[in-house]
CSV table of C-alpha atoms in Angstrom, one decimal:
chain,number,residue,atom,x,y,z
Y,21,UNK,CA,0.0,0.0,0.0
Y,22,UNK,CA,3.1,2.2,-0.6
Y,23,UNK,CA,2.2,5.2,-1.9
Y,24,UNK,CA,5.0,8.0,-1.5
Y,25,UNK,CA,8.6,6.6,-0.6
Y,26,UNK,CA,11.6,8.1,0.5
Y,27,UNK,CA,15.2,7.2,-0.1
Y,28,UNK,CA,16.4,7.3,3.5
Y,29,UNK,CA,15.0,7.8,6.7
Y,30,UNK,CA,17.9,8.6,8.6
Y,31,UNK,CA,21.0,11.0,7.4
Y,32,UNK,CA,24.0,12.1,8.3
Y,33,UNK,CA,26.2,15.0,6.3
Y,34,UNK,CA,29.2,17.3,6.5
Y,35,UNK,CA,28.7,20.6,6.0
Y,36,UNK,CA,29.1,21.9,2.5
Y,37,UNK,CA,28.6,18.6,1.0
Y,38,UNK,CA,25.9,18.4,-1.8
Y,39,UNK,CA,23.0,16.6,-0.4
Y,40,UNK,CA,20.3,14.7,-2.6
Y,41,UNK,CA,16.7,13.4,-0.8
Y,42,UNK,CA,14.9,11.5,-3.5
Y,43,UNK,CA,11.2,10.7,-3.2
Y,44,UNK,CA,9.3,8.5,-5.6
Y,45,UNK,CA,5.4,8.3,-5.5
Y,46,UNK,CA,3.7,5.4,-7.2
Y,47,UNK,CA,0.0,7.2,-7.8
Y,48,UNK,CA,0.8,8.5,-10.9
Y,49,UNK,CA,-0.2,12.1,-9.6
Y,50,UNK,CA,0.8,15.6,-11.1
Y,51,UNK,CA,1.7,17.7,-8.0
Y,52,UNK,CA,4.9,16.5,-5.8
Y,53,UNK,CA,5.9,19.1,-2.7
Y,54,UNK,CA,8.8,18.9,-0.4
Y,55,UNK,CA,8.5,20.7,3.4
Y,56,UNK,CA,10.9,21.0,6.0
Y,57,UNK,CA,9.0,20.4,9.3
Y,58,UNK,CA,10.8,21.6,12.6
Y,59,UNK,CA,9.6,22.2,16.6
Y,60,UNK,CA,7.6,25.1,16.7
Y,61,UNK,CA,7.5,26.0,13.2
Y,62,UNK,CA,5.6,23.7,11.9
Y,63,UNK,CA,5.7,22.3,7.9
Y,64,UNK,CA,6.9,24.9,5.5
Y,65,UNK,CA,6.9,24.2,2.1
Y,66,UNK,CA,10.3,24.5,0.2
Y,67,UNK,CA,9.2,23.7,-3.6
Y,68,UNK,CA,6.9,22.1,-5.3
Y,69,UNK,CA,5.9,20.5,-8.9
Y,70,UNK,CA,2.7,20.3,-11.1
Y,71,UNK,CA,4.5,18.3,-13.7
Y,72,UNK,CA,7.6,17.0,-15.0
Y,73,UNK,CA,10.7,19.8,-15.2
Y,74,UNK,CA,8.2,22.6,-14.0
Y,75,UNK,CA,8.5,23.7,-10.3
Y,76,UNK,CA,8.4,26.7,-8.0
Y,77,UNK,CA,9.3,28.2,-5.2
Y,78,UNK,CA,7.7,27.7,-1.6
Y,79,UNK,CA,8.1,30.0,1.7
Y,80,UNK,CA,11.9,28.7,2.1
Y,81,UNK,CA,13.5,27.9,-1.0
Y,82,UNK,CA,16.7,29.2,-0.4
Y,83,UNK,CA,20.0,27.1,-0.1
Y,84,UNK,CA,18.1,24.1,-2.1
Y,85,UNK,CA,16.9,22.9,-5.3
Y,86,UNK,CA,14.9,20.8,-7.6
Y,87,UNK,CA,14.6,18.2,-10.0
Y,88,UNK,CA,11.4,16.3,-11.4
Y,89,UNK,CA,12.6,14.4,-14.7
Y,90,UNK,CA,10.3,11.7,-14.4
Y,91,UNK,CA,6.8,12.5,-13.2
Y,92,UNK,CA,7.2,9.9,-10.3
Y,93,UNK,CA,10.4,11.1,-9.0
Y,94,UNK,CA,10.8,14.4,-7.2
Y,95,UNK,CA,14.4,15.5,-5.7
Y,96,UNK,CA,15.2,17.7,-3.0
Y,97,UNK,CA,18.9,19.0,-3.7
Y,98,UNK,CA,20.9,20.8,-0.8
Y,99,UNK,CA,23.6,22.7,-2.8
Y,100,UNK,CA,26.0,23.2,-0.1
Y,101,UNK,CA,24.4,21.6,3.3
Y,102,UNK,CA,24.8,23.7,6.4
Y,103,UNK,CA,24.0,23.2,10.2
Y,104,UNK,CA,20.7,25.1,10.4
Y,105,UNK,CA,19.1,22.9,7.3
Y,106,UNK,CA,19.1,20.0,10.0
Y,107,UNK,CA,15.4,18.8,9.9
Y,108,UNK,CA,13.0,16.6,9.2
Y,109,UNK,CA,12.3,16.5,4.7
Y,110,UNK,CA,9.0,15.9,3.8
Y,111,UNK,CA,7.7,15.0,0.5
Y,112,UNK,CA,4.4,14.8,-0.5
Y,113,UNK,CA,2.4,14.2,-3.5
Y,114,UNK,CA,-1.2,14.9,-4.7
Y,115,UNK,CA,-3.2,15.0,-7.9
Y,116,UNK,CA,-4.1,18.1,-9.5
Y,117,UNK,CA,-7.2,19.8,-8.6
Y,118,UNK,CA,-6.8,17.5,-5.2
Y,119,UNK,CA,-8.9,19.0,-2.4
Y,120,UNK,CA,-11.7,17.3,-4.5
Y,121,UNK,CA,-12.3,13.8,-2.8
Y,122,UNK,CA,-9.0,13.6,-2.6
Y,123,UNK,CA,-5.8,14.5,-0.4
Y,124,UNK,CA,-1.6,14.5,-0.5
Y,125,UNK,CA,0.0,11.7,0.9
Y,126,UNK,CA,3.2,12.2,2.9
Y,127,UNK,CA,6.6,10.0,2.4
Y,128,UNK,CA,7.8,8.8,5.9
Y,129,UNK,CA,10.1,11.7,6.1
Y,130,UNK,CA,13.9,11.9,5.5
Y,131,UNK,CA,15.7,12.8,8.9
Y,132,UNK,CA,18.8,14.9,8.1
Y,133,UNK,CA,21.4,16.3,10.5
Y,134,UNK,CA,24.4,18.3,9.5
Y,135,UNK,CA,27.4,18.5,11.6
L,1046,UNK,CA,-1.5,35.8,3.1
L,1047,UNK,CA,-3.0,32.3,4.1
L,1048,UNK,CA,-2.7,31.6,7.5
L,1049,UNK,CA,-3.6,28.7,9.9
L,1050,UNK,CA,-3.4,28.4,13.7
L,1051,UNK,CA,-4.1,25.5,15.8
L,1052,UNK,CA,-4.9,25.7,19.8
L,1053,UNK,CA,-4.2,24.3,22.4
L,1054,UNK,CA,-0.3,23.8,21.4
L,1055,UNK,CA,-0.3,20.7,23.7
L,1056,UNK,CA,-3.7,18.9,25.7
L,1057,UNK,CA,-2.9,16.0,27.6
L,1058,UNK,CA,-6.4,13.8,28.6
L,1059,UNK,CA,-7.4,10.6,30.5
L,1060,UNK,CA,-8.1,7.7,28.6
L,1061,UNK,CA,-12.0,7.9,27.9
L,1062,UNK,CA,-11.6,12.0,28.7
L,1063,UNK,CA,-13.5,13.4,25.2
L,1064,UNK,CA,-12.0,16.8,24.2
L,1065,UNK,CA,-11.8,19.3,21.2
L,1066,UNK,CA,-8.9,20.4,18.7
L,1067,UNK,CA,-9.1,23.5,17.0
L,1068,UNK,CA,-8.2,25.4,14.1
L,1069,UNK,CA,-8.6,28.7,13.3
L,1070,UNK,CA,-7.8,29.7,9.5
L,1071,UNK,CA,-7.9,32.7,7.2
L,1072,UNK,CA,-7.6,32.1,3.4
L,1073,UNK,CA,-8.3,34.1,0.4
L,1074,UNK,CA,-10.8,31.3,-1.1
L,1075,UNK,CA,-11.3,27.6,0.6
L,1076,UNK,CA,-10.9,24.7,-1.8
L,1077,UNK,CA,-10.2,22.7,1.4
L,1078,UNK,CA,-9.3,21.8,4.8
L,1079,UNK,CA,-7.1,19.0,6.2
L,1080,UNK,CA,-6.3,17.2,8.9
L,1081,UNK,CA,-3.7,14.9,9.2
L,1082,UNK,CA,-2.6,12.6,12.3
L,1083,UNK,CA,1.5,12.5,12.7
L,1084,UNK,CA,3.4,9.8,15.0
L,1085,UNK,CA,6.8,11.0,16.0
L,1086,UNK,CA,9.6,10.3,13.7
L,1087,UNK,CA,7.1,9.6,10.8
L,1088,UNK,CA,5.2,11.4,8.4
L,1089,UNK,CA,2.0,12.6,8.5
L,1090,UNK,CA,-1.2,10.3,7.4
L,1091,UNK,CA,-4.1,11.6,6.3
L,1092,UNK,CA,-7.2,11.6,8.1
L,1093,UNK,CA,-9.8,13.6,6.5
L,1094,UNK,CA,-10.9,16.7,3.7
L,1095,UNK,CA,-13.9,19.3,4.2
L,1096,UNK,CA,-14.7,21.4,1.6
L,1097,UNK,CA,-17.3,23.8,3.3
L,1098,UNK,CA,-19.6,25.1,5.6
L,1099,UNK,CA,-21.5,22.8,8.2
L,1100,UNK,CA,-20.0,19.6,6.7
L,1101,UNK,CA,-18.4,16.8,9.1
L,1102,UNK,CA,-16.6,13.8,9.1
L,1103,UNK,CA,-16.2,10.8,11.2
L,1104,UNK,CA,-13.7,8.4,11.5
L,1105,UNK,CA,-13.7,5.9,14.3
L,1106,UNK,CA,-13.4,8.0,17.7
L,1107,UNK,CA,-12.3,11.1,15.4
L,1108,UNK,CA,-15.1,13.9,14.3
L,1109,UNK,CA,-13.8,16.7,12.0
L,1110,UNK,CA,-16.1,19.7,12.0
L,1111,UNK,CA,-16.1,22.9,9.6
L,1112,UNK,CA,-17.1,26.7,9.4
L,1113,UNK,CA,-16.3,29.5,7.3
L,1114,UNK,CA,-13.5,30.7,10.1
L,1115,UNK,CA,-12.5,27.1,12.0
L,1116,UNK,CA,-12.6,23.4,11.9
L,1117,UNK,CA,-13.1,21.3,14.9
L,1118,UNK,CA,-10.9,17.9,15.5
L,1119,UNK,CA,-13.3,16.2,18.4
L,1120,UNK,CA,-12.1,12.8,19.8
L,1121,UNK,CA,-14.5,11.0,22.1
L,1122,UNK,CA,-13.5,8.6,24.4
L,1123,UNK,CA,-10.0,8.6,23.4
L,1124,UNK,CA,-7.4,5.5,24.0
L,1125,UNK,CA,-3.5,5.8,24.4
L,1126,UNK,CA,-3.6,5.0,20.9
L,1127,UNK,CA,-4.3,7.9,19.9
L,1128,UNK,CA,-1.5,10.0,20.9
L,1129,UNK,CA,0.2,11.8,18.6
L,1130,UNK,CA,0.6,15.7,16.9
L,1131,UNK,CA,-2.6,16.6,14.8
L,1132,UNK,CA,-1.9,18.6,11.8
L,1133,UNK,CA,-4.4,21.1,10.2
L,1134,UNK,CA,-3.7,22.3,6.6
L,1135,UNK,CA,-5.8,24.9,4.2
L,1136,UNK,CA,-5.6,24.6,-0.1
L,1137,UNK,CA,-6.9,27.9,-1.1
L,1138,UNK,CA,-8.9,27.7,-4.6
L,1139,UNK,CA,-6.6,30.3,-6.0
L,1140,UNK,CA,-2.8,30.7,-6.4
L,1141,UNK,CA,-0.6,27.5,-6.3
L,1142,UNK,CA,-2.1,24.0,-5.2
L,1143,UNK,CA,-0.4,24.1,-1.7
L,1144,UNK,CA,-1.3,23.1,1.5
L,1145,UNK,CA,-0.4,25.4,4.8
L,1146,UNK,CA,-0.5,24.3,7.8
L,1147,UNK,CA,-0.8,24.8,10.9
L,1148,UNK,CA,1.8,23.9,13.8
L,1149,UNK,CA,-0.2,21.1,15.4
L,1150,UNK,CA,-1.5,20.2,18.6
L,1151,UNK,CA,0.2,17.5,20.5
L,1152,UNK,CA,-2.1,15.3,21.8
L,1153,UNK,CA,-1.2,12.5,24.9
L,1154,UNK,CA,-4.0,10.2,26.6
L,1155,UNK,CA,-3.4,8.7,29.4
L,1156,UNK,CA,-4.3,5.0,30.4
């Protein structure tokens, strides 16, 4: 019943490295959305995708990236990781229109520290 | 802007103690509201979508309530299995297909 899957649950980076989070959904939907979620901020939304190679910004884009080649696959790219991008990635993933008898489903979420 | 807050921040209960969750949103045109259940360390599941005015959902102890200014989350007769931080979201009809949400209340029931 695996809907949205992402690569890792757990990570662990230097700072400055380059930092890929990948997150493949099976539903064969048109939207894909990455959020950071941290204490007492709640989920913000970084980018997000309503089909392949088109994206846009969220509240927080800066200091990552995007890629949607495929229309399953959605990557989160960290071009230079740093300590304060430590958090919990999101991904989610929702059909267009959605809100309609229908909702986003959420990946398990990608833990990330950067030391 | 689109905005969401969710009260109280934390609500501890006894097992079998029925409260309320709320959220309070402000959005330029409601396509629809959210609610999502998260366990720590995971990611959010959803729960249930409300589209407008005076409509409600049920899911097992779980009631989701909706007017033009706030949604109610109302658990009756909770269990220890039902701990965990409730998420409320908005999608606004116009604009990007985004959901914002709120910062969740953190729920804990007590055997």
């Amino acid at each position: 019943d695996v809907k949205v899957t992402q690569s890792s649950r757990y990570l662990v980076k230097r700072t400055g490295e380059k930092v890929f989070l990948e997150c493949v959904q099976d539903m064969d939907h048109e939207n894909m959305f990455w959020y950071r979620q941290d204490p007492g901020l709640g989920l913000r939304l970084i980018y997000f995708s309503y089909d392949v190679k088109m994206k846009e910004k969220g509240d927080i884009p800066e200091g990552y990236s995007v890629s949607r080649e495929k229309k399953e696959r959605f990557s989160l790219i960290l071009e230079s990781a740093s300590t304060n991008q430590t958090s919990m990635y999101l991904c989610a993933a929702g059909p267009t229109g959605f809100g309609g008898n229908t909702e986003a489903f959420f990946g398990q979420g990608t833990r990330l520290t950067v030391v | 802007e689109d905005q969401v807050t969710q009260s109280p921040e934390a609500l501890r209960l006894q097992e079998g103690e029925s409260s309320s969750l709320n959220c309070s949103y402000t959005v330029s045109g409601l396509r629809g509201l959210f609610w999502y259940r998260q366990d720590p360390g995971k990611g959010p599941e959803f729960l249930f979508t409300l589209y407008s005015a005076g409509e409600e959902k049920e899911k097992e102890r779980l009631k989701a309530t909706l007017t033009k200014k706030e949604s109610f989350l109302h658990i009756t007769a909770p269990k220890p299995e039902d701990s965990a931080t409730y998420l409320c979201a908005v999608q606004a009809t116009k604009g990007a297909q985004k959901l914002v949400f709120g910062q969740g209340t953190r729920l804990t029931i007590n055997p």
